[in-house]
mmCIF file of C-alpha atoms and ligand atoms in Angstrom:
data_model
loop_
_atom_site.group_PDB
_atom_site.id
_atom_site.type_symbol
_atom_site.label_atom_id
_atom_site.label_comp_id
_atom_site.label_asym_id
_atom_site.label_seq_id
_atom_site.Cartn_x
_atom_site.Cartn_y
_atom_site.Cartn_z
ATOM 1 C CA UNK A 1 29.782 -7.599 -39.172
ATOM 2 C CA UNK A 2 31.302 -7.824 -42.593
ATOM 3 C CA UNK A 3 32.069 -5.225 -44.814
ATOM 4 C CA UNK A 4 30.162 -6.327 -47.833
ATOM 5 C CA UNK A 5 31.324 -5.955 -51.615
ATOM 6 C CA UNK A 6 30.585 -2.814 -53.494
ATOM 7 C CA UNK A 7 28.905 -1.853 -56.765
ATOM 8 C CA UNK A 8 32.042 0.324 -57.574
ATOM 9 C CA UNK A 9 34.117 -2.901 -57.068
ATOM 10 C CA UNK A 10 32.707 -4.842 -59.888
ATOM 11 C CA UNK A 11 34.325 -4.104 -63.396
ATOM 12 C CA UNK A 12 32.170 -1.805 -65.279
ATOM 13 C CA UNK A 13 31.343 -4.359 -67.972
ATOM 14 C CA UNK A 14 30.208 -6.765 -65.802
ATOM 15 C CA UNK A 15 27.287 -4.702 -64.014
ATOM 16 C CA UNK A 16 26.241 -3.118 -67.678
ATOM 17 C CA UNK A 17 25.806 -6.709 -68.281
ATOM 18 C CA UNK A 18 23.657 -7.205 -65.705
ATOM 19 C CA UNK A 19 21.782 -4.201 -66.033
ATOM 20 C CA UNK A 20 21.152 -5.154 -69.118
ATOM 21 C CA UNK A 21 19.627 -8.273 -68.399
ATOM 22 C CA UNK A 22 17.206 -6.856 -65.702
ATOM 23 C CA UNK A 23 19.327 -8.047 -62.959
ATOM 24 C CA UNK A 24 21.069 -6.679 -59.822
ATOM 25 C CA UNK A 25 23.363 -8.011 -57.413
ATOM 26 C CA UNK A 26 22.188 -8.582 -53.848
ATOM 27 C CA UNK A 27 25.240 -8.036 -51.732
ATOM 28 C CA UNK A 28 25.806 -4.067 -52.188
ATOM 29 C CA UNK A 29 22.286 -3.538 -50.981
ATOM 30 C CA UNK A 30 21.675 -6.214 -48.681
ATOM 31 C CA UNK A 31 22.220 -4.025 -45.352
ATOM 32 C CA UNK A 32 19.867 -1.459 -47.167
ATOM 33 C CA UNK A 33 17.063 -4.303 -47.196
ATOM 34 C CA UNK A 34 18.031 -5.836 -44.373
ATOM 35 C CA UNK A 35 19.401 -3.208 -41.307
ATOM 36 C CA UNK A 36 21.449 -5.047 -38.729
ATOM 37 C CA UNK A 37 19.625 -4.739 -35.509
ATOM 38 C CA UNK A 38 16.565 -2.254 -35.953
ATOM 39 C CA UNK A 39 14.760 -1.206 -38.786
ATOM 40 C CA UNK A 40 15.574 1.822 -41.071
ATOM 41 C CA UNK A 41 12.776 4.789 -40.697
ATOM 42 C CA UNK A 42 12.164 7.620 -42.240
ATOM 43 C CA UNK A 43 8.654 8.266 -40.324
ATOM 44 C CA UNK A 44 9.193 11.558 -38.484
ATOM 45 C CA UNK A 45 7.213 11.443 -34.910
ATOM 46 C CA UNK A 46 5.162 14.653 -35.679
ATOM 47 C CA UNK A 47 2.022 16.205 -34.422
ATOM 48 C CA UNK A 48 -1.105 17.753 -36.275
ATOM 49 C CA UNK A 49 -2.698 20.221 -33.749
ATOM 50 C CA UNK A 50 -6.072 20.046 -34.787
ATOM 51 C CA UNK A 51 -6.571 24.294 -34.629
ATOM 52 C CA UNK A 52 -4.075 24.763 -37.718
ATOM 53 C CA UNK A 53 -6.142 21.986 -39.774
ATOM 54 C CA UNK A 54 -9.303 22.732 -38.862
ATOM 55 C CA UNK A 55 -9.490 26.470 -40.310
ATOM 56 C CA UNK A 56 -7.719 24.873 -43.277
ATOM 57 C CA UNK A 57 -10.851 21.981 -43.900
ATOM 58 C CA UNK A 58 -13.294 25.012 -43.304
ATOM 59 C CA UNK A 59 -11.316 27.131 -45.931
ATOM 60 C CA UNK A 60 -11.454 24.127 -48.057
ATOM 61 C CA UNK A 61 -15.582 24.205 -47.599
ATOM 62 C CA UNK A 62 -15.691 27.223 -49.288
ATOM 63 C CA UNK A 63 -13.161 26.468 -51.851
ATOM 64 C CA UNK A 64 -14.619 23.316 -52.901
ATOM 65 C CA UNK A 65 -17.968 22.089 -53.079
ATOM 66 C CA UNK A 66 -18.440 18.306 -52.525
ATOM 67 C CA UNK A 67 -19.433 17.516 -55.932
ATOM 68 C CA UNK A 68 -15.846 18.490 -56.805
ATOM 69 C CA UNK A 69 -14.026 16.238 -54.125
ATOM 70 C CA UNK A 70 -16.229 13.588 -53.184
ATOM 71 C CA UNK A 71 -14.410 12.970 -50.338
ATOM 72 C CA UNK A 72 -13.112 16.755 -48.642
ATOM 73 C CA UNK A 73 -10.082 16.011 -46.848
ATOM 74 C CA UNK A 74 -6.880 17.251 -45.630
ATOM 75 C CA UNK A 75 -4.622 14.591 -45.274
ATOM 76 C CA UNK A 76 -1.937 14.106 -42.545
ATOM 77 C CA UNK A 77 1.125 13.826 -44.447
ATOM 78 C CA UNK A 78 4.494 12.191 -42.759
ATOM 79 C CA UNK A 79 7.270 14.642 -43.755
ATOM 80 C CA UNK A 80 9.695 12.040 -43.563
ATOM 81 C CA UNK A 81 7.864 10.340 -45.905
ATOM 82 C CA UNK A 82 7.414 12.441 -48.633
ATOM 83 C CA UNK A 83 4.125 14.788 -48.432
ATOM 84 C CA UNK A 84 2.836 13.338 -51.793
ATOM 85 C CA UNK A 85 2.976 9.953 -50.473
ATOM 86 C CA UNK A 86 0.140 10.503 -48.136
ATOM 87 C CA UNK A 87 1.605 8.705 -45.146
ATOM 88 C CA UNK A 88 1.347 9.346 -41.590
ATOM 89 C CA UNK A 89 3.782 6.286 -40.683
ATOM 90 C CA UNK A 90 4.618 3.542 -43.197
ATOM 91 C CA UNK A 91 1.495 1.728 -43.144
ATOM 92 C CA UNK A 92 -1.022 4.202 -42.075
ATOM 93 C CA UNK A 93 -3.127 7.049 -43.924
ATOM 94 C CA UNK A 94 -5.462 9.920 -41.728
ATOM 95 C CA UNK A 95 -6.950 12.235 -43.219
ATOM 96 C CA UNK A 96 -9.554 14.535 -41.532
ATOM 97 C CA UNK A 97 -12.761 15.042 -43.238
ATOM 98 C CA UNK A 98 -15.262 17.775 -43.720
ATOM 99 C CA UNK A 99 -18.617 17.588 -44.623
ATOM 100 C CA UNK A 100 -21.194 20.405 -44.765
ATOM 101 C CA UNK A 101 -25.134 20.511 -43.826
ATOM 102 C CA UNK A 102 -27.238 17.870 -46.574
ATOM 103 C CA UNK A 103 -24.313 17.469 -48.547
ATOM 104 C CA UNK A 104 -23.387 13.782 -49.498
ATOM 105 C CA UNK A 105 -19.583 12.314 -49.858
ATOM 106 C CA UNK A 106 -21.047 9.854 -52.561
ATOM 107 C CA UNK A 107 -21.619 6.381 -52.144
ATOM 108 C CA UNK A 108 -18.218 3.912 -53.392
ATOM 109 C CA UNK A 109 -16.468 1.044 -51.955
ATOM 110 C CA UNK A 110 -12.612 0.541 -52.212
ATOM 111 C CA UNK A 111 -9.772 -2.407 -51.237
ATOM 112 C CA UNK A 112 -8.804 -0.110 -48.412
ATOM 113 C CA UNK A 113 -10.399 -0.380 -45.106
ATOM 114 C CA UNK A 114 -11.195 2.478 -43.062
ATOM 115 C CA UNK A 115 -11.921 3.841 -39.733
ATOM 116 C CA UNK A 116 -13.858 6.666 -38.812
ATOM 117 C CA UNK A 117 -13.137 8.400 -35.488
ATOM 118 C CA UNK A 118 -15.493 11.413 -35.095
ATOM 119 C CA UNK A 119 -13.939 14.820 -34.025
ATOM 120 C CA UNK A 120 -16.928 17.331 -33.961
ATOM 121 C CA UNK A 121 -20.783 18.347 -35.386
ATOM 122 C CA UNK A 122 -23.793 16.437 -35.131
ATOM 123 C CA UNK A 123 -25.817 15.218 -37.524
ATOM 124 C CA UNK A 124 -23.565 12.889 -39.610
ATOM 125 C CA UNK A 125 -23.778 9.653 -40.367
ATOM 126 C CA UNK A 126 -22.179 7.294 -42.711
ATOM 127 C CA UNK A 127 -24.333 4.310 -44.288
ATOM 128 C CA UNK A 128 -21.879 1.074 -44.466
ATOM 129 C CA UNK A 129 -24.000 -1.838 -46.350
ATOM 130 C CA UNK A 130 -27.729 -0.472 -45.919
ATOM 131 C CA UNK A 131 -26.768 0.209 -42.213
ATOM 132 C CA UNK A 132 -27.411 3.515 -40.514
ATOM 133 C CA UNK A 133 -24.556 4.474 -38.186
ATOM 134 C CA UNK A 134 -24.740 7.595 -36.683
ATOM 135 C CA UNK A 135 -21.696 9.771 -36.040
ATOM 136 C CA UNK A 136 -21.518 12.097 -32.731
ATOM 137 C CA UNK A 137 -18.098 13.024 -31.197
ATOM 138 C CA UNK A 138 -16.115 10.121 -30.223
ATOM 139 C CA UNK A 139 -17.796 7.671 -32.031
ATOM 140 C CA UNK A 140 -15.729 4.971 -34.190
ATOM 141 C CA UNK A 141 -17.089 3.956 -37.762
ATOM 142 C CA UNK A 142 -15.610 0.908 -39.682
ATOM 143 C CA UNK A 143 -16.065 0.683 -43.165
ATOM 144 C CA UNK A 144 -14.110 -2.428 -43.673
ATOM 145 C CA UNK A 145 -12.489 -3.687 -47.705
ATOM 146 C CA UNK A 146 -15.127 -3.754 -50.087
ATOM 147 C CA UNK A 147 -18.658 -2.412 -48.141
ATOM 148 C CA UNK A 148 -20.266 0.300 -49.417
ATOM 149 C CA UNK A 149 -19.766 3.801 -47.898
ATOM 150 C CA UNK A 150 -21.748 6.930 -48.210
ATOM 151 C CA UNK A 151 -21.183 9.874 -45.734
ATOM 152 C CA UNK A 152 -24.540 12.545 -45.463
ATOM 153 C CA UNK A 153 -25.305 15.176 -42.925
ATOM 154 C CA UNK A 154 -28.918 15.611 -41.883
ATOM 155 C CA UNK A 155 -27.923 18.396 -38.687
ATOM 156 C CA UNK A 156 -26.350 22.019 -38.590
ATOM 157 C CA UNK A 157 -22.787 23.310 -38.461
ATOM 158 C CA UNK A 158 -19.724 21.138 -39.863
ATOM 159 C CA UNK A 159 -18.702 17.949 -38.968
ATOM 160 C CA UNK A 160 -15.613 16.450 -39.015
ATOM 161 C CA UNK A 161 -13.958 12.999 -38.631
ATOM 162 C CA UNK A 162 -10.510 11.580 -38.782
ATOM 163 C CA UNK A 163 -9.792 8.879 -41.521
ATOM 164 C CA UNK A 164 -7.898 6.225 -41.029
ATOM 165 C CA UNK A 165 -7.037 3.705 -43.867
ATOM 166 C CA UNK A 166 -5.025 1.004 -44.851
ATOM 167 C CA UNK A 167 -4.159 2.817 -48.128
ATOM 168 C CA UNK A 168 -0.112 2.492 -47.537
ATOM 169 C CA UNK A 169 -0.409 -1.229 -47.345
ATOM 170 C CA UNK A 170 -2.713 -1.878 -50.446
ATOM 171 C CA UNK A 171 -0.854 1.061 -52.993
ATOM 172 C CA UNK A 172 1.865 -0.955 -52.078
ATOM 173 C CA UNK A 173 0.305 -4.038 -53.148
ATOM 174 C CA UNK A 174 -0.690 -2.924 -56.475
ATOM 175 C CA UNK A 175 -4.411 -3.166 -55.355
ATOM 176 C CA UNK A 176 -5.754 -0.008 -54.546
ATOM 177 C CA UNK A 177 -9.227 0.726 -56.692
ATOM 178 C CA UNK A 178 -12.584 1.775 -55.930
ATOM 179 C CA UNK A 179 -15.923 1.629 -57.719
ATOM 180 C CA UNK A 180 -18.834 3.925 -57.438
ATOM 181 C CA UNK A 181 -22.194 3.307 -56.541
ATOM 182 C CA UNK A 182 -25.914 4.381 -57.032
ATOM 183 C CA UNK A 183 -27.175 5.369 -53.268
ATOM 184 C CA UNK A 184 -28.138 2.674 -50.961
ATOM 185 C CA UNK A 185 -31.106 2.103 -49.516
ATOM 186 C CA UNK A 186 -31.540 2.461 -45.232
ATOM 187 C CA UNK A 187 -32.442 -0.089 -43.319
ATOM 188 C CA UNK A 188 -34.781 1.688 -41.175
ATOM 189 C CA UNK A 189 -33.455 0.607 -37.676
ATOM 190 C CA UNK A 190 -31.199 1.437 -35.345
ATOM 191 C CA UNK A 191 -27.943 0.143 -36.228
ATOM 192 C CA UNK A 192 -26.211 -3.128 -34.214
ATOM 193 C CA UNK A 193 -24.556 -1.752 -31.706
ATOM 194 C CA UNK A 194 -28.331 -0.780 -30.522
ATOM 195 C CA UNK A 195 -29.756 -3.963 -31.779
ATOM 196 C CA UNK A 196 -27.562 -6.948 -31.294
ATOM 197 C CA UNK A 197 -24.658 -6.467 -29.828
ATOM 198 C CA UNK A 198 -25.956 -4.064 -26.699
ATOM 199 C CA UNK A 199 -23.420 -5.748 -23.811
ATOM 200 C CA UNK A 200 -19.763 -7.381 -24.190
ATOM 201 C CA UNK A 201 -20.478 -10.926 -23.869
ATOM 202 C CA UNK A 202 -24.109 -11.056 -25.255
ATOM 203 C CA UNK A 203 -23.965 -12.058 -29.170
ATOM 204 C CA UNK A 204 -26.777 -13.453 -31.673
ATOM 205 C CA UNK A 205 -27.462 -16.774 -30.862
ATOM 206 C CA UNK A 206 -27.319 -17.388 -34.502
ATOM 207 C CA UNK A 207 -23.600 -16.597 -34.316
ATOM 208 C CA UNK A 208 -22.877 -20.139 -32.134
ATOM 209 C CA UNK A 209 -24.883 -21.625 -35.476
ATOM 210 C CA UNK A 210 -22.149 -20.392 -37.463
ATOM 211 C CA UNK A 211 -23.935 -17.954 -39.262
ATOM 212 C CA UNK A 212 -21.540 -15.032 -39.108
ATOM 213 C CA UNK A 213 -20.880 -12.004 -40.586
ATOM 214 C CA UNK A 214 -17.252 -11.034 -41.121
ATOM 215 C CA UNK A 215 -17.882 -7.764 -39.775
ATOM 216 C CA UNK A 216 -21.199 -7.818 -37.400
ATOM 217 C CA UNK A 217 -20.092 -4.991 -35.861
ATOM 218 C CA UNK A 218 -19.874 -1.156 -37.616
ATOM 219 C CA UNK A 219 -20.362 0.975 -34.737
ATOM 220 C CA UNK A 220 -18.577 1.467 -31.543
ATOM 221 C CA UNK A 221 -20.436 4.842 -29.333
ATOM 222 C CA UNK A 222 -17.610 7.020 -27.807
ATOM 223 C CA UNK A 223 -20.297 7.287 -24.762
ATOM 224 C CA UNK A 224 -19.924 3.544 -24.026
ATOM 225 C CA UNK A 225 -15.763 3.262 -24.350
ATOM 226 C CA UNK A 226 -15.285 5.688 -22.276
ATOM 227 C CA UNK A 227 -17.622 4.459 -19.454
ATOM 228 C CA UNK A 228 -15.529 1.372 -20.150
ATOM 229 C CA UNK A 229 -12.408 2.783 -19.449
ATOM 230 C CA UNK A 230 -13.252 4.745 -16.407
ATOM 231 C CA UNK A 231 -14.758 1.368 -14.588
ATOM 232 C CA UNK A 232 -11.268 -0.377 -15.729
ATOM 233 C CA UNK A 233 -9.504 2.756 -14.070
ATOM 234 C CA UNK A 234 -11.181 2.467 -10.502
ATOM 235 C CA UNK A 235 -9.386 -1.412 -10.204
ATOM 236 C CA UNK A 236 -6.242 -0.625 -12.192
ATOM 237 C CA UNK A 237 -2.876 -0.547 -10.402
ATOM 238 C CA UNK A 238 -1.213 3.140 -11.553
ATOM 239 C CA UNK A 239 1.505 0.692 -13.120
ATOM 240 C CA UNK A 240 -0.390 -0.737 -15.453
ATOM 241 C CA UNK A 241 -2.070 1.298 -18.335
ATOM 242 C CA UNK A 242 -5.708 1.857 -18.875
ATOM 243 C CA UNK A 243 -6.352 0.624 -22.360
ATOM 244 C CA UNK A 244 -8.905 -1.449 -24.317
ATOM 245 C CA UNK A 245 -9.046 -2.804 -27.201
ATOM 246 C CA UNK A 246 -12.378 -2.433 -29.987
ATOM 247 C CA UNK A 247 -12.801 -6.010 -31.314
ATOM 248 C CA UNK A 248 -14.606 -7.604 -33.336
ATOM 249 C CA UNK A 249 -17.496 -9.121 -30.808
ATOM 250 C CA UNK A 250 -17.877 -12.354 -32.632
ATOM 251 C CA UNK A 251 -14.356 -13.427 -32.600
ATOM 252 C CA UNK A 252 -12.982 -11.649 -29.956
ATOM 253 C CA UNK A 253 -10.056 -10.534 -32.461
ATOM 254 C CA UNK A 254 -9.175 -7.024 -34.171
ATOM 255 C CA UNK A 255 -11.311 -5.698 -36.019
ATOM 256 C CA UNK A 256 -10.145 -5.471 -39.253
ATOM 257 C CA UNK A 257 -7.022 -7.048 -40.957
ATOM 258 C CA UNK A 258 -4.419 -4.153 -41.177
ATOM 259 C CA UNK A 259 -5.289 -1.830 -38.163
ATOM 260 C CA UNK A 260 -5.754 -2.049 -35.091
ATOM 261 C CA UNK A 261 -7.981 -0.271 -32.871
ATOM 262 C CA UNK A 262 -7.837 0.960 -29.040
ATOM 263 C CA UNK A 263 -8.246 3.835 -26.770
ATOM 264 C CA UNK A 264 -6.486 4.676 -23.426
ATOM 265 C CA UNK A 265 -7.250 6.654 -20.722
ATOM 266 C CA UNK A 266 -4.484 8.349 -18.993
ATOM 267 C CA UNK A 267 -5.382 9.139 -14.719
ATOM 268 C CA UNK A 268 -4.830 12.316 -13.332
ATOM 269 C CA UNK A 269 -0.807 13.137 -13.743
ATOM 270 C CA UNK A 270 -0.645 9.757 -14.967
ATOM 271 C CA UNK A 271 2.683 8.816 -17.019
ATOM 272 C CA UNK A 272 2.703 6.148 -19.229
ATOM 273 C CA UNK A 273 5.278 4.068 -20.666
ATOM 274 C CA UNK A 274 4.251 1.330 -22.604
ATOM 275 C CA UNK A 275 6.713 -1.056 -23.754
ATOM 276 C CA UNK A 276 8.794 -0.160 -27.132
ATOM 277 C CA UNK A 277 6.746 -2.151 -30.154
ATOM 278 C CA UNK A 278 7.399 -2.934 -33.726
ATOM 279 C CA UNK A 279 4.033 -1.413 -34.942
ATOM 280 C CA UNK A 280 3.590 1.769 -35.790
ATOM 281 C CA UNK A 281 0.518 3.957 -34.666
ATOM 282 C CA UNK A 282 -1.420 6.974 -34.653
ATOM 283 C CA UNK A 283 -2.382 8.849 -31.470
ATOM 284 C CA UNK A 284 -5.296 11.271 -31.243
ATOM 285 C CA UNK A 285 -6.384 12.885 -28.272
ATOM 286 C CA UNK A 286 -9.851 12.628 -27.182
ATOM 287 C CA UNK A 287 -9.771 15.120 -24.208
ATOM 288 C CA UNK A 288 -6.895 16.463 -21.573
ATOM 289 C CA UNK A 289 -3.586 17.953 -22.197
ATOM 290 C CA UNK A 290 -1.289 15.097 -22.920
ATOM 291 C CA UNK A 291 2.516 15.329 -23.207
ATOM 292 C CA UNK A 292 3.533 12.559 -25.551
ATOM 293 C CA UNK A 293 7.635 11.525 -25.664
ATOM 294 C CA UNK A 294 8.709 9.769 -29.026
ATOM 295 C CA UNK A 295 12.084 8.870 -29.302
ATOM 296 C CA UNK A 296 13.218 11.715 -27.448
ATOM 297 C CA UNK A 297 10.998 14.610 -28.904
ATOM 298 C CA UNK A 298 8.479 15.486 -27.098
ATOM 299 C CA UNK A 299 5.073 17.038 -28.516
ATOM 300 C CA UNK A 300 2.636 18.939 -26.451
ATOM 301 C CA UNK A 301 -1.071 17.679 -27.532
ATOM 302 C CA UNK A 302 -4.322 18.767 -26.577
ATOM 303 C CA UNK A 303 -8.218 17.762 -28.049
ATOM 304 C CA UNK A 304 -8.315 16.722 -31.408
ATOM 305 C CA UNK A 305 -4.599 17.299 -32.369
ATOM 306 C CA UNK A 306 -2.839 13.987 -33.815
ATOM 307 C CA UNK A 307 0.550 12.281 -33.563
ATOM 308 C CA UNK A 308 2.264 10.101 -35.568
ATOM 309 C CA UNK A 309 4.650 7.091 -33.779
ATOM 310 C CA UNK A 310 6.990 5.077 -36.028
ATOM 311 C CA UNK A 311 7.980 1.488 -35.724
ATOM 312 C CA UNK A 312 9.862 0.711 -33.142
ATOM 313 C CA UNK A 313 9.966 4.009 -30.999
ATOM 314 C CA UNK A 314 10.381 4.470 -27.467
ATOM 315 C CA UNK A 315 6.850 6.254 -26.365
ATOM 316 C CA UNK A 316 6.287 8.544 -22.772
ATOM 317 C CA UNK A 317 2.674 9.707 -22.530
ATOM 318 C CA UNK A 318 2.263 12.476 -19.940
ATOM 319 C CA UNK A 319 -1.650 13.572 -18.461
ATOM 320 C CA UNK A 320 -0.393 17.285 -17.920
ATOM 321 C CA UNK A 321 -3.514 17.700 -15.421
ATOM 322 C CA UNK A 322 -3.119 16.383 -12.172
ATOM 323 C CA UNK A 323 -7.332 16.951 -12.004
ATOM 324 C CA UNK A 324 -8.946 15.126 -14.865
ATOM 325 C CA UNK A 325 -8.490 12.163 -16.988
ATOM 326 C CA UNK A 326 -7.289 12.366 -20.783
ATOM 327 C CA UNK A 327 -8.371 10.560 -23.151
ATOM 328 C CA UNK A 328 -6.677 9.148 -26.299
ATOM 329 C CA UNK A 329 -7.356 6.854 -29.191
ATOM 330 C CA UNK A 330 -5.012 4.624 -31.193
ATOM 331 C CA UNK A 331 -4.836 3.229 -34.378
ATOM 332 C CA UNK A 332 -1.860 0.774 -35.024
ATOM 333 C CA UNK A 333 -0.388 -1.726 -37.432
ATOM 334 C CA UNK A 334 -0.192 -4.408 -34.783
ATOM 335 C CA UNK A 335 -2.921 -7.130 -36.826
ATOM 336 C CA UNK A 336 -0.636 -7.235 -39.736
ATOM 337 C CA UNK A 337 2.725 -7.084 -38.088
ATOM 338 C CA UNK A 338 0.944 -10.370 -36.208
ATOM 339 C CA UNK A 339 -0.091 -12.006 -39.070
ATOM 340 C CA UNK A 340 2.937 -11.456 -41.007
ATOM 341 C CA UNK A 341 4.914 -13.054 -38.186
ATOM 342 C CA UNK A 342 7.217 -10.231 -36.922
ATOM 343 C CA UNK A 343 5.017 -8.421 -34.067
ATOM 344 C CA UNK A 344 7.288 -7.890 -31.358
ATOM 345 C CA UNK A 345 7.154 -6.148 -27.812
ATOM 346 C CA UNK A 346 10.400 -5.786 -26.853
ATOM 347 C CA UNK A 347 11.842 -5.132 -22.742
HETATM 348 O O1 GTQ B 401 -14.545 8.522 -46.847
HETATM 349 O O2 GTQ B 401 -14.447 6.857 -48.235
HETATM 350 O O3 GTQ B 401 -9.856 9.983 -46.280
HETATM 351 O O4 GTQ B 401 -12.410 6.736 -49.820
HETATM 352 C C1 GTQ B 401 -9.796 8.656 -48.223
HETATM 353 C C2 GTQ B 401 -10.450 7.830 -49.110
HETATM 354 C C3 GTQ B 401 -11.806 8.908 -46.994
HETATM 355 C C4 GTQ B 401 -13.916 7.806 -47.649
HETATM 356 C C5 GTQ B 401 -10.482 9.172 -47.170
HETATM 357 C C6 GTQ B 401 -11.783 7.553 -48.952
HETATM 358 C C7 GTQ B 401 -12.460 8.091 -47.886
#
């Protein structure tokens, strides 16, 4: 490789000339912007165990009352990014989110999308276009670019829910807003996932008409995924992992442009390997005591607690029970690595 030409090298005039002219020469920062070989990352692999945030959120429930957040959340900050840039890897913001009995997180819609993955309580639900969708451990909300969101709580006790947004993505495109809103009205019905889309493979008729929504879809029940996965784990050769996908069920495709969305289920003293990807992700145990190996530091994780996996690492994921399944769920960057043209798995 070529040693490339300096800043230091050019004669002092010259670059003040530039400078001056809002211009900058390429060649002393071109392996900056472009790395030879792999990408340059400052995303740390890290782990939020969900017992030192979770006193924190309920601190914050005293400290502030909803009225004065909107949205109460402790977010899951990359240290290798900068805490105040609110990143958990490059592309991807959590947060985990508390609300309180009959409070409201107030109804707005924003350029980000969002998933909901729900950690504990009963009683929540979040309202996503007029639609009812109850939230009970496990269970994934999406609240896709530009639908209305309201979060309420009609049960007892706290409930809590990891975020997970696009937010990196769209701050960096200049195009992050959001607009509030007077409180929707329910549709009083169950929501889809009760209504029309009960079974994988069964859609509206309508849909073959071409009447589609973009995102039919809002709902996915923790109760049925993991049923899912443990049928997929009585055929599965121990080689291959036990993971599905959540799609949209109209298109068969991710669900939302940016993220993308999946849960695996480790077997008894499974370990897992997958093979090293450009995404980036987020890793949040469901249930078991998982062992998870990114680029050689290894994090011990257990329910609820978080990780963070940069581009491009090398990932070992260790069920520390040789009795019982764990359970994880995944949120990468996968869709818009694909659709930018650079998604790579690599041997
Ligand atoms: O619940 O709408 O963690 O707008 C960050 C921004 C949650 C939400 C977050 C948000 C929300």
């Amino acid at each position: 490789m070529t040693t490339l030409g300096t800043l230091d090298e050019l004669p002092r005039e010259y670059v003040e000339g530039l400078t001056a002219h809002n211009l900058v020469p390429l060649w002393p920062s071109l392996r900056r912007a472009l790395p030879q070989g792999t990408p340059h990352r400052r995303t740390k692999p890290i782990i939020w165990h969900y017992s030192d945030v979770r006193t924190r959120l309920l601190q914050a429930g005293d400290l502030t009352p909803i009225e004065k957040a909107e949205r109460r959340v402790l977010v899951l900050a990359n240290p290798g990014l900068g805490l105040e840039n609110m990143q958990a890897t490059a592309s991807i913001y959590i947060g985990l989110q508390l609300i309180l009995p009959r409070e409201t997180a107030p109804n707005h819609r924003h350029t980000p999308s969002a998933v909901r993955f729900v950690v504990e309580g009963d009683g929540g639900f979040t309202i996503v276009d007029g639609e009812k969708l109850p939230m009970e451990r496990g269970d994934l909300i999406l609240t896709p670019a530009l639908l209305w969101h309201e979060h309420c709580h009609e049960g007892s006790g706290p409930v809590i829910w990891l975020d997970v947004l696009d937010l990196p993505t769209v701050l960096a495109q200049e195009a992050s807003y959001a607009l509030e809103g007077a409180p929707q009205k329910i549709r009083n019905q169950p929501d889809q996932s009760q209504t029309h889309y009960r079974r994988a493979g069964l859609v509206p008729y309508q849909a073959l008409q071409g009447i589609r929504a973009a995102y039919p879809l809002l709902r996915y029940p923790w109760k049925e995924v993991r049923e899912a996965l443990q049928s997929m784990a009585s055929v599965t050769d121990r080689a291959e992992m036990v993971q599905l996908a959540y799609v949209n069920p109209q298109t068969g495709l991710e669900c939302l442009p940016v993220l993308g969305i999946s849960a695996i289920m480790l077997r008894p003293g499974e370990i897992a390997q997958p093979r090293r990807r450009s995404s980036s992700a987020v890793l949040h145990v469901v249930d078991g005591e998982v062992d998870a190996e990114i680029d050689a530091v290894t994090l011990s994780a257990t329910a609820s607690d978080t990780l963070a996996v940069p581009t491009h690492a090398m990932v070992k994921l260790t069920n520390k029970s040789s009795k019982k399944a764990a359970f994880l769920f995944q949120v990468d960057d996968a869709p818009m690595q694909r659709k930018l043209g650079f998604f790579e798995i690599f041997d």
